[in-house]
Coordinates of C-alpha atoms and ligand atoms in Angstrom, one line a residue:
M346 CA 0.0 -25.4 8.8
N347 CA -2.9 -27.8 10.1
G348 CA -3.1 -31.7 9.8
A349 CA -5.2 -31.6 7.0
G350 CA -3.1 -28.9 5.3
A351 CA 0.1 -31.0 5.7
M352 CA -1.8 -34.0 4.4
I353 CA -3.2 -32.2 1.3
V354 CA 0.2 -30.7 0.3
E355 CA 1.7 -34.3 0.6
D356 CA -1.2 -35.8 -1.4
L357 CA -1.2 -33.2 -4.3
R358 CA 2.7 -33.3 -4.6
R359 CA 2.2 -37.2 -5.0
E360 CA -0.5 -37.0 -7.4
L361 CA 0.6 -34.4 -9.8
P362 CA 3.6 -33.8 -11.7
A363 CA 6.1 -31.6 -9.6
D364 CA 5.8 -28.4 -11.8
R365 CA 2.0 -28.2 -11.1
V366 CA 2.5 -27.3 -7.4
V367 CA 3.8 -24.2 -5.8
A368 CA 4.3 -23.8 -2.1
E369 CA 7.0 -21.3 -1.5
A370 CA 5.8 -18.1 -0.2
D371 CA 7.5 -16.1 -2.6
S372 CA 6.3 -17.6 -5.6
M373 CA 2.7 -17.5 -4.3
A374 CA 2.8 -13.9 -4.0
G375 CA 1.3 -13.2 -7.4
Y376 CA -1.7 -15.4 -6.5
L377 CA -2.9 -13.8 -3.3
H378 CA -5.5 -11.4 -4.4
D379 CA -7.5 -9.8 -7.1
E380 CA -7.6 -6.1 -8.1
A381 CA -10.1 -5.2 -5.4
E382 CA -7.7 -3.6 -3.1
W383 CA -9.8 -3.3 -0.3
A384 CA -11.1 -6.9 0.1
A385 CA -9.1 -9.2 2.5
H386 CA -7.4 -12.1 1.6
G387 CA -5.3 -14.9 3.3
M388 CA -2.3 -16.9 2.8
P389 CA -2.9 -20.3 0.9
L390 CA -1.2 -23.6 1.5
L391 CA -0.3 -23.9 -2.1
V392 CA -1.2 -22.8 -5.7
V393 CA -1.8 -25.5 -8.1
R394 CA -1.4 -24.9 -11.9
P395 CA -3.4 -27.9 -13.7
R396 CA -2.7 -28.9 -17.3
D397 CA -6.0 -30.6 -18.1
A398 CA -9.3 -31.3 -16.7
E399 CA -8.4 -34.6 -15.0
E400 CA -5.8 -32.7 -13.0
V401 CA -8.3 -29.9 -11.8
R402 CA -10.5 -33.0 -10.8
T403 CA -7.6 -34.5 -8.8
V404 CA -7.2 -31.0 -7.0
V405 CA -11.1 -30.8 -6.2
R406 CA -11.0 -34.4 -5.0
A407 CA -8.1 -33.9 -2.7
C408 CA -9.8 -30.7 -1.4
I409 CA -12.9 -32.7 -0.8
R410 CA -11.1 -35.4 1.1
H411 CA -9.3 -33.0 3.3
R412 CA -12.1 -30.2 3.5
V413 CA -9.8 -27.6 2.3
P414 CA -11.1 -24.3 0.7
V415 CA -10.3 -24.1 -3.2
V416 CA -10.3 -20.9 -4.9
T417 CA -10.1 -20.8 -8.8
R418 CA -8.4 -18.1 -10.2
G419 CA -7.8 -16.8 -13.8
A420 CA -6.0 -13.6 -14.2
G421 CA -7.0 -12.0 -11.0
T422 CA -8.5 -8.8 -12.5
G423 CA -11.6 -9.2 -10.6
L424 CA -12.9 -6.2 -8.6
S425 CA -14.6 -7.7 -6.0
G426 CA -12.3 -10.0 -4.3
G427 CA -13.9 -13.2 -5.9
A428 CA -10.4 -14.8 -6.6
N429 CA -8.7 -13.8 -3.3
A430 CA -7.0 -16.4 -1.4
I431 CA -8.2 -18.0 1.6
A432 CA -6.0 -18.8 4.7
D433 CA -5.0 -22.6 4.6
G434 CA -6.6 -23.1 1.3
V435 CA -5.7 -24.0 -2.3
V436 CA -5.5 -21.6 -5.1
L437 CA -6.1 -23.3 -8.4
S438 CA -4.9 -21.0 -11.3
T439 CA -6.1 -22.0 -14.8
E440 CA -3.2 -20.3 -16.4
H441 CA -2.0 -23.5 -18.1
L442 CA -5.6 -24.3 -19.3
A443 CA -5.3 -21.7 -22.0
D444 CA -5.5 -23.3 -25.4
I445 CA -8.2 -22.6 -28.1
R446 CA -9.5 -26.0 -29.1
E447 CA -11.7 -25.3 -32.0
I448 CA -13.1 -22.3 -33.9
N449 CA -16.0 -23.5 -36.2
A450 CA -17.1 -21.0 -38.7
V451 CA -20.1 -23.4 -39.8
E452 CA -21.5 -23.6 -36.2
R453 CA -20.1 -20.2 -35.4
L454 CA -18.6 -21.5 -32.3
A455 CA -15.5 -21.5 -30.3
V456 CA -14.2 -24.2 -27.6
V457 CA -11.6 -22.8 -25.4
G458 CA -9.9 -23.8 -22.2
P459 CA -10.7 -21.4 -19.3
G460 CA -7.4 -19.5 -18.9
V461 CA -7.6 -18.1 -22.7
V462 CA -7.3 -14.4 -22.2
N463 CA -10.1 -12.5 -23.9
D464 CA -8.0 -10.6 -26.2
D465 CA -6.4 -13.7 -27.6
L466 CA -9.6 -15.3 -28.2
R467 CA -11.0 -12.2 -30.1
A468 CA -7.9 -12.2 -32.0
A469 CA -8.2 -15.7 -33.3
C470 CA -11.7 -15.2 -34.3
A471 CA -11.2 -12.0 -36.1
A472 CA -8.5 -14.1 -38.0
R473 CA -11.4 -16.1 -39.4
D474 CA -13.8 -13.0 -39.9
L475 CA -15.8 -14.1 -36.7
W476 CA -16.4 -11.8 -33.5
Y477 CA -16.6 -13.0 -29.8
P478 CA -18.2 -9.8 -28.8
P479 CA -18.1 -9.5 -24.9
D480 CA -15.1 -6.9 -24.4
P481 CA -14.5 -6.3 -20.6
A482 CA -12.1 -3.1 -20.5
S483 CA -9.8 -6.0 -19.1
A484 CA -9.8 -7.8 -22.3
P485 CA -6.1 -7.8 -22.6
W486 CA -5.7 -9.5 -19.5
S487 CA -8.8 -11.2 -18.0
T488 CA -9.7 -14.9 -18.9
I489 CA -12.6 -16.4 -20.5
G490 CA -13.0 -18.5 -17.5
G491 CA -13.1 -15.5 -15.2
N492 CA -15.3 -13.7 -17.6
V493 CA -17.8 -16.6 -17.5
A494 CA -17.6 -17.1 -13.7
T495 CA -18.3 -13.2 -13.3
N496 CA -20.8 -13.0 -16.2
A497 CA -18.5 -10.2 -17.5
G498 CA -20.0 -7.1 -19.4
G499 CA -17.8 -4.6 -21.4
L500 CA -18.1 -1.8 -23.8
C501 CA -20.1 -3.3 -26.6
C502 CA -22.6 -5.1 -24.4
V503 CA -24.9 -2.2 -24.8
K504 CA -25.8 -3.6 -28.0
Y505 CA -24.6 -7.0 -28.3
G506 CA -25.2 -8.4 -24.7
V507 CA -23.0 -9.7 -21.9
T508 CA -21.0 -13.1 -21.3
R509 CA -24.2 -15.2 -20.6
D510 CA -25.4 -14.3 -24.0
Y511 CA -22.6 -16.1 -25.5
V512 CA -22.1 -19.3 -23.5
L513 CA -23.4 -22.6 -25.1
G514 CA -21.8 -25.0 -23.2
L515 CA -19.4 -25.8 -20.4
Q516 CA -17.1 -28.7 -19.0
V517 CA -17.0 -28.2 -15.1
V518 CA -15.6 -30.1 -12.1
T519 CA -18.6 -30.2 -9.8
G520 CA -18.3 -29.8 -5.7
T521 CA -18.4 -33.7 -5.7
G522 CA -15.4 -34.1 -7.6
E523 CA -17.3 -35.1 -11.0
L524 CA -16.6 -33.8 -14.3
V525 CA -19.7 -33.1 -16.2
R526 CA -20.7 -31.4 -19.4
L527 CA -23.5 -28.8 -19.0
G528 CA -25.2 -27.0 -22.0
R529 CA -25.0 -27.9 -25.6
R530 CA -23.0 -27.0 -28.8
T531 CA -26.4 -26.7 -31.0
A532 CA -28.1 -23.3 -31.9
K533 CA -31.1 -24.7 -29.7
G534 CA -31.7 -27.1 -26.7
V535 CA -34.0 -27.3 -23.6
V536 CA -33.0 -30.6 -22.1
G537 CA -33.3 -30.1 -18.1
F538 CA -32.5 -27.0 -16.2
D539 CA -30.1 -24.3 -17.6
L540 CA -27.3 -25.5 -15.3
A541 CA -24.8 -24.0 -17.8
G542 CA -26.7 -20.7 -17.0
L543 CA -26.5 -21.2 -13.5
M544 CA -22.6 -21.6 -13.5
V545 CA -22.3 -18.3 -15.4
G546 CA -21.7 -15.7 -12.9
S547 CA -21.3 -18.1 -9.9
E548 CA -17.8 -16.7 -9.1
G549 CA -16.2 -20.2 -8.7
T550 CA -18.6 -21.0 -5.7
L551 CA -20.5 -23.8 -7.6
G552 CA -17.9 -25.6 -9.8
V553 CA -14.6 -25.3 -11.5
I554 CA -15.0 -24.5 -15.2
T555 CA -12.7 -26.5 -17.4
E556 CA -13.9 -25.7 -20.9
I557 CA -16.4 -23.2 -22.5
T558 CA -18.2 -23.3 -25.8
V559 CA -19.2 -19.7 -26.9
K560 CA -21.2 -18.5 -29.6
L561 CA -19.7 -16.2 -32.2
R562 CA -20.9 -13.5 -34.7
P563 CA -19.9 -12.5 -37.8
K564 CA -17.1 -9.7 -37.7
A565 CA -18.6 -6.1 -37.2
G566 CA -18.2 -3.4 -39.6
P567 CA -16.4 -0.2 -39.0
E568 CA -17.7 2.2 -36.5
R569 CA -18.4 5.9 -36.3
T570 CA -17.8 7.9 -33.0
V571 CA -19.4 10.7 -31.8
A572 CA -18.0 12.5 -28.5
G573 CA -19.7 14.9 -26.1
Y574 CA -18.3 17.1 -23.3
F575 CA -20.5 18.1 -20.4
D576 CA -20.1 20.3 -17.5
S577 CA -22.4 18.5 -15.1
P578 CA -23.0 14.6 -14.7
F579 CA -26.6 15.2 -14.7
D580 CA -26.4 16.8 -18.5
A581 CA -24.4 13.4 -19.2
G582 CA -26.7 11.4 -17.8
R583 CA -29.7 13.2 -19.8
A584 CA -27.8 12.6 -23.0
V585 CA -27.5 9.0 -22.1
A586 CA -31.4 8.9 -21.3
A587 CA -32.0 10.9 -24.7
I588 CA -30.2 8.4 -26.8
S589 CA -31.9 5.4 -25.2
A590 CA -35.4 7.3 -25.9
S591 CA -34.3 7.9 -29.5
G592 CA -34.4 4.4 -30.4
V593 CA -30.8 4.1 -31.3
V594 CA -28.8 1.5 -29.7
P595 CA -25.2 2.4 -29.8
S596 CA -22.4 -0.2 -30.0
A597 CA -20.8 1.5 -27.2
L598 CA -21.7 4.3 -25.2
E599 CA -19.0 5.1 -22.6
L600 CA -18.7 7.7 -20.0
I601 CA -15.1 9.1 -18.6
D602 CA -14.7 11.9 -16.3
R603 CA -11.9 14.6 -16.0
H604 CA -10.2 12.6 -13.1
C605 CA -9.8 9.7 -15.4
L606 CA -8.5 11.5 -18.2
A607 CA -5.9 13.5 -16.1
A608 CA -4.7 10.1 -14.4
V609 CA -4.2 8.6 -17.8
D610 CA -2.7 11.4 -19.4
A611 CA -0.3 11.8 -16.3
W612 CA 0.5 8.0 -16.7
K613 CA 0.8 7.5 -20.6
N614 CA 1.2 11.0 -21.7
M615 CA -1.3 10.8 -24.5
G616 CA -2.0 14.4 -25.0
L617 CA -5.6 14.0 -23.6
S618 CA -7.6 17.2 -23.2
T619 CA -9.1 17.6 -19.6
D620 CA -11.3 20.3 -20.5
A621 CA -14.6 18.5 -20.0
N622 CA -16.0 17.5 -16.5
I623 CA -17.5 14.4 -18.3
V624 CA -16.9 13.2 -21.8
L625 CA -19.5 10.8 -23.4
L626 CA -18.3 8.6 -26.4
G627 CA -20.8 7.0 -28.4
R628 CA -20.3 4.5 -31.2
T629 CA -22.5 3.1 -34.0
D630 CA -21.5 0.2 -36.1
A631 CA -24.7 0.3 -38.3
P632 CA -23.7 0.0 -41.8
G633 CA -24.1 3.0 -44.4
L634 CA -26.9 5.5 -44.3
A635 CA -28.4 4.0 -41.2
G636 CA -24.9 4.4 -39.5
E637 CA -24.9 8.2 -40.5
Q638 CA -28.4 8.6 -39.2
E639 CA -27.4 6.9 -35.8
A640 CA -24.3 9.2 -35.5
A641 CA -26.4 12.2 -36.3
T642 CA -29.0 11.3 -33.5
M643 CA -26.2 10.8 -30.9
L644 CA -24.8 14.1 -31.7
D645 CA -28.3 15.7 -31.6
C646 CA -29.1 14.1 -28.0
F647 CA -25.9 15.6 -27.0
Q648 CA -26.4 18.9 -28.0
R649 CA -30.0 19.0 -26.7
S650 CA -28.5 17.9 -23.3
D651 CA -26.1 20.9 -23.1
A652 CA -23.1 19.3 -24.3
T653 CA -20.4 22.3 -24.0
W654 CA -19.0 20.7 -27.3
A655 CA -20.0 17.6 -29.5
A656 CA -18.8 16.3 -32.8
Q657 CA -18.6 13.3 -34.9
S658 CA -15.1 12.2 -35.1
T659 CA -13.5 12.2 -38.5
D660 CA -10.0 10.8 -37.3
Q661 CA -10.3 7.3 -36.3
A662 CA -6.9 7.4 -34.6
E663 CA -8.2 10.0 -32.5
A664 CA -11.3 8.0 -31.5
D665 CA -9.3 5.0 -30.8
L666 CA -7.4 7.1 -28.2
L667 CA -10.3 8.1 -26.4
F668 CA -11.5 4.4 -26.2
A669 CA -8.0 3.5 -25.3
A670 CA -8.0 6.0 -22.3
R671 CA -11.4 4.6 -21.2
R672 CA -9.7 1.3 -21.0
L673 CA -6.7 2.6 -19.1
A674 CA -8.7 4.5 -16.6
Y675 CA -8.8 1.9 -13.9
P676 CA -5.0 1.2 -13.6
A677 CA -4.3 5.0 -14.2
L678 CA -6.3 5.8 -11.1
E679 CA -5.0 2.8 -9.0
R680 CA -1.4 4.8 -9.2
L681 CA -3.2 7.6 -7.0
G682 CA -3.9 5.5 -4.1
P683 CA -6.2 2.4 -3.2
V684 CA -9.2 2.2 -5.3
L685 CA -12.8 0.9 -4.1
T686 CA -14.8 0.3 -7.0
E687 CA -18.6 0.5 -7.3
D688 CA -20.5 -1.3 -10.3
V689 CA -24.2 -0.2 -9.6
C690 CA -26.5 -0.5 -12.6
V691 CA -29.7 1.6 -12.6
P692 CA -32.5 1.8 -15.2
K693 CA -31.6 4.2 -18.0
A694 CA -33.9 6.9 -17.2
A695 CA -32.5 6.9 -13.8
V696 CA -28.9 7.7 -15.0
P697 CA -29.2 11.5 -14.5
E698 CA -30.4 11.1 -11.0
M699 CA -27.8 8.6 -10.0
L700 CA -24.9 10.6 -11.4
A701 CA -25.9 13.4 -9.6
R702 CA -26.5 11.5 -6.2
I703 CA -22.9 10.3 -6.8
D704 CA -21.6 13.8 -7.1
A705 CA -23.4 14.8 -4.0
T706 CA -22.3 11.9 -2.3
A707 CA -18.6 12.7 -2.9
T708 CA -19.2 16.1 -1.6
R709 CA -21.0 15.1 1.6
H710 CA -18.2 12.4 2.5
D711 CA -15.6 14.5 1.4
T712 CA -14.0 11.6 -0.9
L713 CA -12.6 12.0 -4.5
I714 CA -14.7 9.8 -6.5
A715 CA -14.0 9.4 -10.2
N716 CA -16.4 8.0 -12.6
I717 CA -16.2 5.6 -15.5
A718 CA -19.4 3.9 -16.8
H719 CA -20.8 1.7 -19.5
A720 CA -23.2 4.7 -19.6
G721 CA -25.5 3.1 -22.4
D722 CA -26.3 0.0 -20.0
G723 CA -26.8 2.6 -16.8
N724 CA -23.7 0.7 -15.5
L725 CA -21.6 3.0 -13.5
H726 CA -18.5 2.6 -11.8
P727 CA -17.8 5.4 -9.0
L728 CA -14.1 4.8 -8.3
L729 CA -13.6 6.0 -4.7
I730 CA -9.7 6.9 -4.2
T731 CA -8.1 7.6 -1.0
P732 CA -4.6 8.3 0.1
A733 CA -2.7 5.2 1.1
G734 CA -2.7 5.0 4.9
D735 CA -5.4 7.4 5.6
E736 CA -7.8 5.8 8.1
G737 CA -10.3 8.8 8.1
A738 CA -10.5 8.9 4.4
R739 CA -11.0 5.1 4.2
T740 CA -13.9 5.6 6.7
R741 CA -15.6 8.2 4.8
A742 CA -15.2 6.1 1.4
L743 CA -16.8 3.3 3.0
A744 CA -19.8 5.4 4.2
A745 CA -19.9 6.9 0.6
F746 CA -19.7 3.3 -0.7
D747 CA -22.8 2.2 1.4
E748 CA -24.7 5.4 0.4
I749 CA -24.2 4.7 -3.3
I750 CA -25.4 1.2 -3.1
G751 CA -28.6 2.4 -1.2
D752 CA -29.2 5.2 -3.9
A753 CA -28.9 2.5 -6.8
I754 CA -31.2 0.1 -4.8
A755 CA -33.6 2.9 -4.2
L756 CA -33.7 4.0 -7.8
G757 CA -34.6 0.3 -9.0
G758 CA -31.2 -0.6 -9.7
T759 CA -28.8 -3.3 -8.7
I760 CA -25.6 -3.3 -6.6
S761 CA -23.4 -5.2 -9.1
G762 CA -24.0 -4.7 -13.0
E763 CA -20.9 -6.7 -14.1
H764 CA -18.2 -7.3 -11.5
G765 CA -20.0 -9.7 -9.0
V766 CA -20.3 -9.9 -5.4
G767 CA -17.1 -11.5 -4.3
L768 CA -16.2 -10.4 -0.7
L769 CA -16.8 -6.5 -1.3
K770 CA -20.7 -6.7 -2.1
R771 CA -21.9 -9.4 0.2
D772 CA -23.7 -6.7 2.5
G773 CA -25.3 -5.1 -0.5
M774 CA -26.5 -8.6 -1.9
V775 CA -28.3 -8.7 1.6
R776 CA -29.6 -5.4 1.0
E777 CA -31.1 -6.1 -2.6
L778 CA -32.2 -9.5 -2.3
S779 CA -35.1 -10.8 0.0
P780 CA -34.4 -13.5 2.6
A781 CA -36.2 -16.0 0.6
V782 CA -34.2 -15.4 -2.5
L783 CA -31.1 -15.5 -0.1
D784 CA -32.5 -18.9 1.2
M785 CA -32.5 -20.1 -2.7
H786 CA -28.9 -19.3 -3.1
R787 CA -27.9 -21.2 0.0
A788 CA -30.0 -24.2 -1.3
V789 CA -28.2 -24.4 -4.5
K790 CA -24.8 -23.7 -3.1
S791 CA -25.3 -26.6 -0.6
A792 CA -26.9 -28.8 -3.2
L793 CA -23.9 -28.4 -5.7
D794 CA -20.9 -27.9 -3.2
P795 CA -22.1 -30.2 -0.3
Y796 CA -18.5 -30.0 1.4
N797 CA -18.5 -26.1 1.3
I798 CA -15.0 -26.5 -0.3
L799 CA -15.6 -24.2 -3.7
N800 CA -14.6 -20.6 -2.8
P801 CA -16.5 -20.5 0.5
G802 CA -17.5 -17.2 2.2
K803 CA -17.7 -15.4 -1.4
V804 CA -21.1 -14.3 -2.7
I805 CA -23.1 -16.0 -0.3
A806 CA -22.6 -17.2 3.6
S807 CA -23.4 -20.6 4.2
Ligands
FAD795 C1 -8.7 -2.4 -15.8 C2 -9.9 -3.3 -15.5 C3 -11.1 -3.2 -16.5 C4 -12.2 -4.1 -16.2 N1 -13.2 -3.8 -16.8 C5 -14.4 -4.7 -16.7 C6 -15.4 -4.4 -17.7 O1 -15.6 -3.7 -18.5 N2 -16.4 -5.3 -17.5 C7 -16.5 -6.3 -16.6 O2 -17.2 -7.2 -16.5 N3 -15.4 -6.5 -15.7 C8 -14.4 -5.8 -15.8 N4 -13.3 -5.7 -14.9 C9 -13.3 -7.0 -14.0 C10 -12.5 -8.2 -14.4 O3 -11.9 -7.9 -15.4 C11 -13.8 -9.1 -14.6 O4 -14.3 -9.5 -13.6 C12 -13.2 -10.4 -15.4 O5 -14.2 -11.2 -15.8 C13 -12.3 -11.4 -14.5 O6 -11.5 -12.2 -15.2 P1 -10.3 -13.0 -14.6 O7 -9.8 -14.0 -15.5 O8 -9.3 -11.9 -14.1 O9 -10.9 -13.6 -13.2 P2 -10.3 -13.8 -11.8 O10 -10.4 -12.2 -11.3 O11 -9.2 -14.6 -11.6 O12 -11.6 -14.2 -11.0 C14 -13.0 -13.9 -11.1 C15 -14.0 -14.8 -10.3 O13 -14.1 -15.9 -11.0 C16 -13.8 -16.9 -10.6 N5 -13.2 -17.9 -11.5 C17 -12.2 -17.7 -12.4 N6 -11.9 -18.6 -13.3 C18 -12.7 -19.7 -13.0 C19 -13.1 -20.9 -13.5 N7 -12.3 -21.3 -14.5 N8 -14.1 -21.5 -12.9 C20 -14.9 -21.0 -12.0 N9 -14.5 -20.0 -11.4 C21 -13.6 -19.2 -12.0 C22 -12.9 -16.7 -9.5 O14 -12.8 -17.7 -8.4 C23 -13.5 -15.2 -9.1 O15 -14.4 -15.4 -8.3 C24 -12.2 -5.0 -15.1 C25 -11.1 -5.1 -14.4 C26 -9.9 -4.2 -14.6 C27 -8.6 -4.6 -13.7

């Protein structure tokens, strides 16, 4: 530990109650990295678990004083290395900032601490006949603070939008150690720049979010599910493009392939069929006749795109099981070996071509690539799996990863639809954005984090 390290440990032990500070290596083990298994991490000096915004401010001010980096951590379910600890830095965990402070049915908003788990907020809203739509597949674990910091998407975003569309206001500890309120809690508001919007998706590099005000919707109605099996990814992609062209906006349109279904079944023994190479799951929550018509249109799109089998589910439990399998796909695949996760997003019309290119990349680089996707958004998650310890396979997977990124950009897409840049996609960001735009990022970073202590090295190098 260097001099600054020893001093910050001493300062924080003095300035905070004893149970907030963890410095034993064993106890810090669970705070070292997120779910991006391929991203590097270091050994922090300590983990701090503040219980209110003032304590967060104490931590950030100590980090400024001693020029020590601070990595804010929600649940650590990130898939880009954004929450990975930095050597000789501080990890600030939001686990004890997990209170739901207000659910307001009149204003249709909720105010929460950043450590509130997504599903817990959704459940609390449902009890009041309200709905917080953003539903990343990690909703049982990931926090609202992490969701805001990554601008998380999810299954129902194809119809209802992403986290950014629901953030009204934020309380933030800035890189100069101020505690500020950004945004609003009113339905409208245009005073000054949209600084709350700037914080959304900033991956802990521009401020530590200590409170979040989100918009709510009335509870959604029951859904109808349509499933389709496809032999080729190209045909499944055609079905996605056809649904988009039909004018139907599904409340979810998810893709899951045979590798994922097999891995989930091997793990959870859910009795899933692995007859199809690709399964598409479409949902509509339109009420009454409109819902029937939307389900029929989706079914028709599946059939016209050469589905080998397609049907509207009559069994809600069976439909829920397929969606549960979709949510479990990632942890199930992790059991097979280290997973390198892509998050490319392409225009919907380019989904068939992108899926075909991913298939070709897997063959060319002799790499197992499983696929899950928020297909209705064109947001694809090719998951590159390599046997643990196989360096050759790792090198081939990295080449495949780069090629997929290049293809997404070439097709008019982006390298990250929802997981963020973190550590894994910094090179991709440089490929996607022009030098002038990268300079704008650096200017914002140095204006809001002049001491370069907030998650330095993530997203953009200073
Ligand atoms: C099984 C699985 C399924 C997933 N499905 C989806 C999905 O459908 N859609 C999707 O978008 N993502 C998905 N993810 C990725 C991940 O869950 C999201 O990125 C999520 O938003 C991260 O939340 P977290 O609480 O785990 O944040 P962490 O991983 O702890 O942190 C993520 C980033 O946010 C920053 N951060 C966290 N809290 C704060 C705060 N209070 N203030 C400032 N910065 C902060 C961290 O520094 C880091 O850069 C999935 C991950 C897994 C493992």
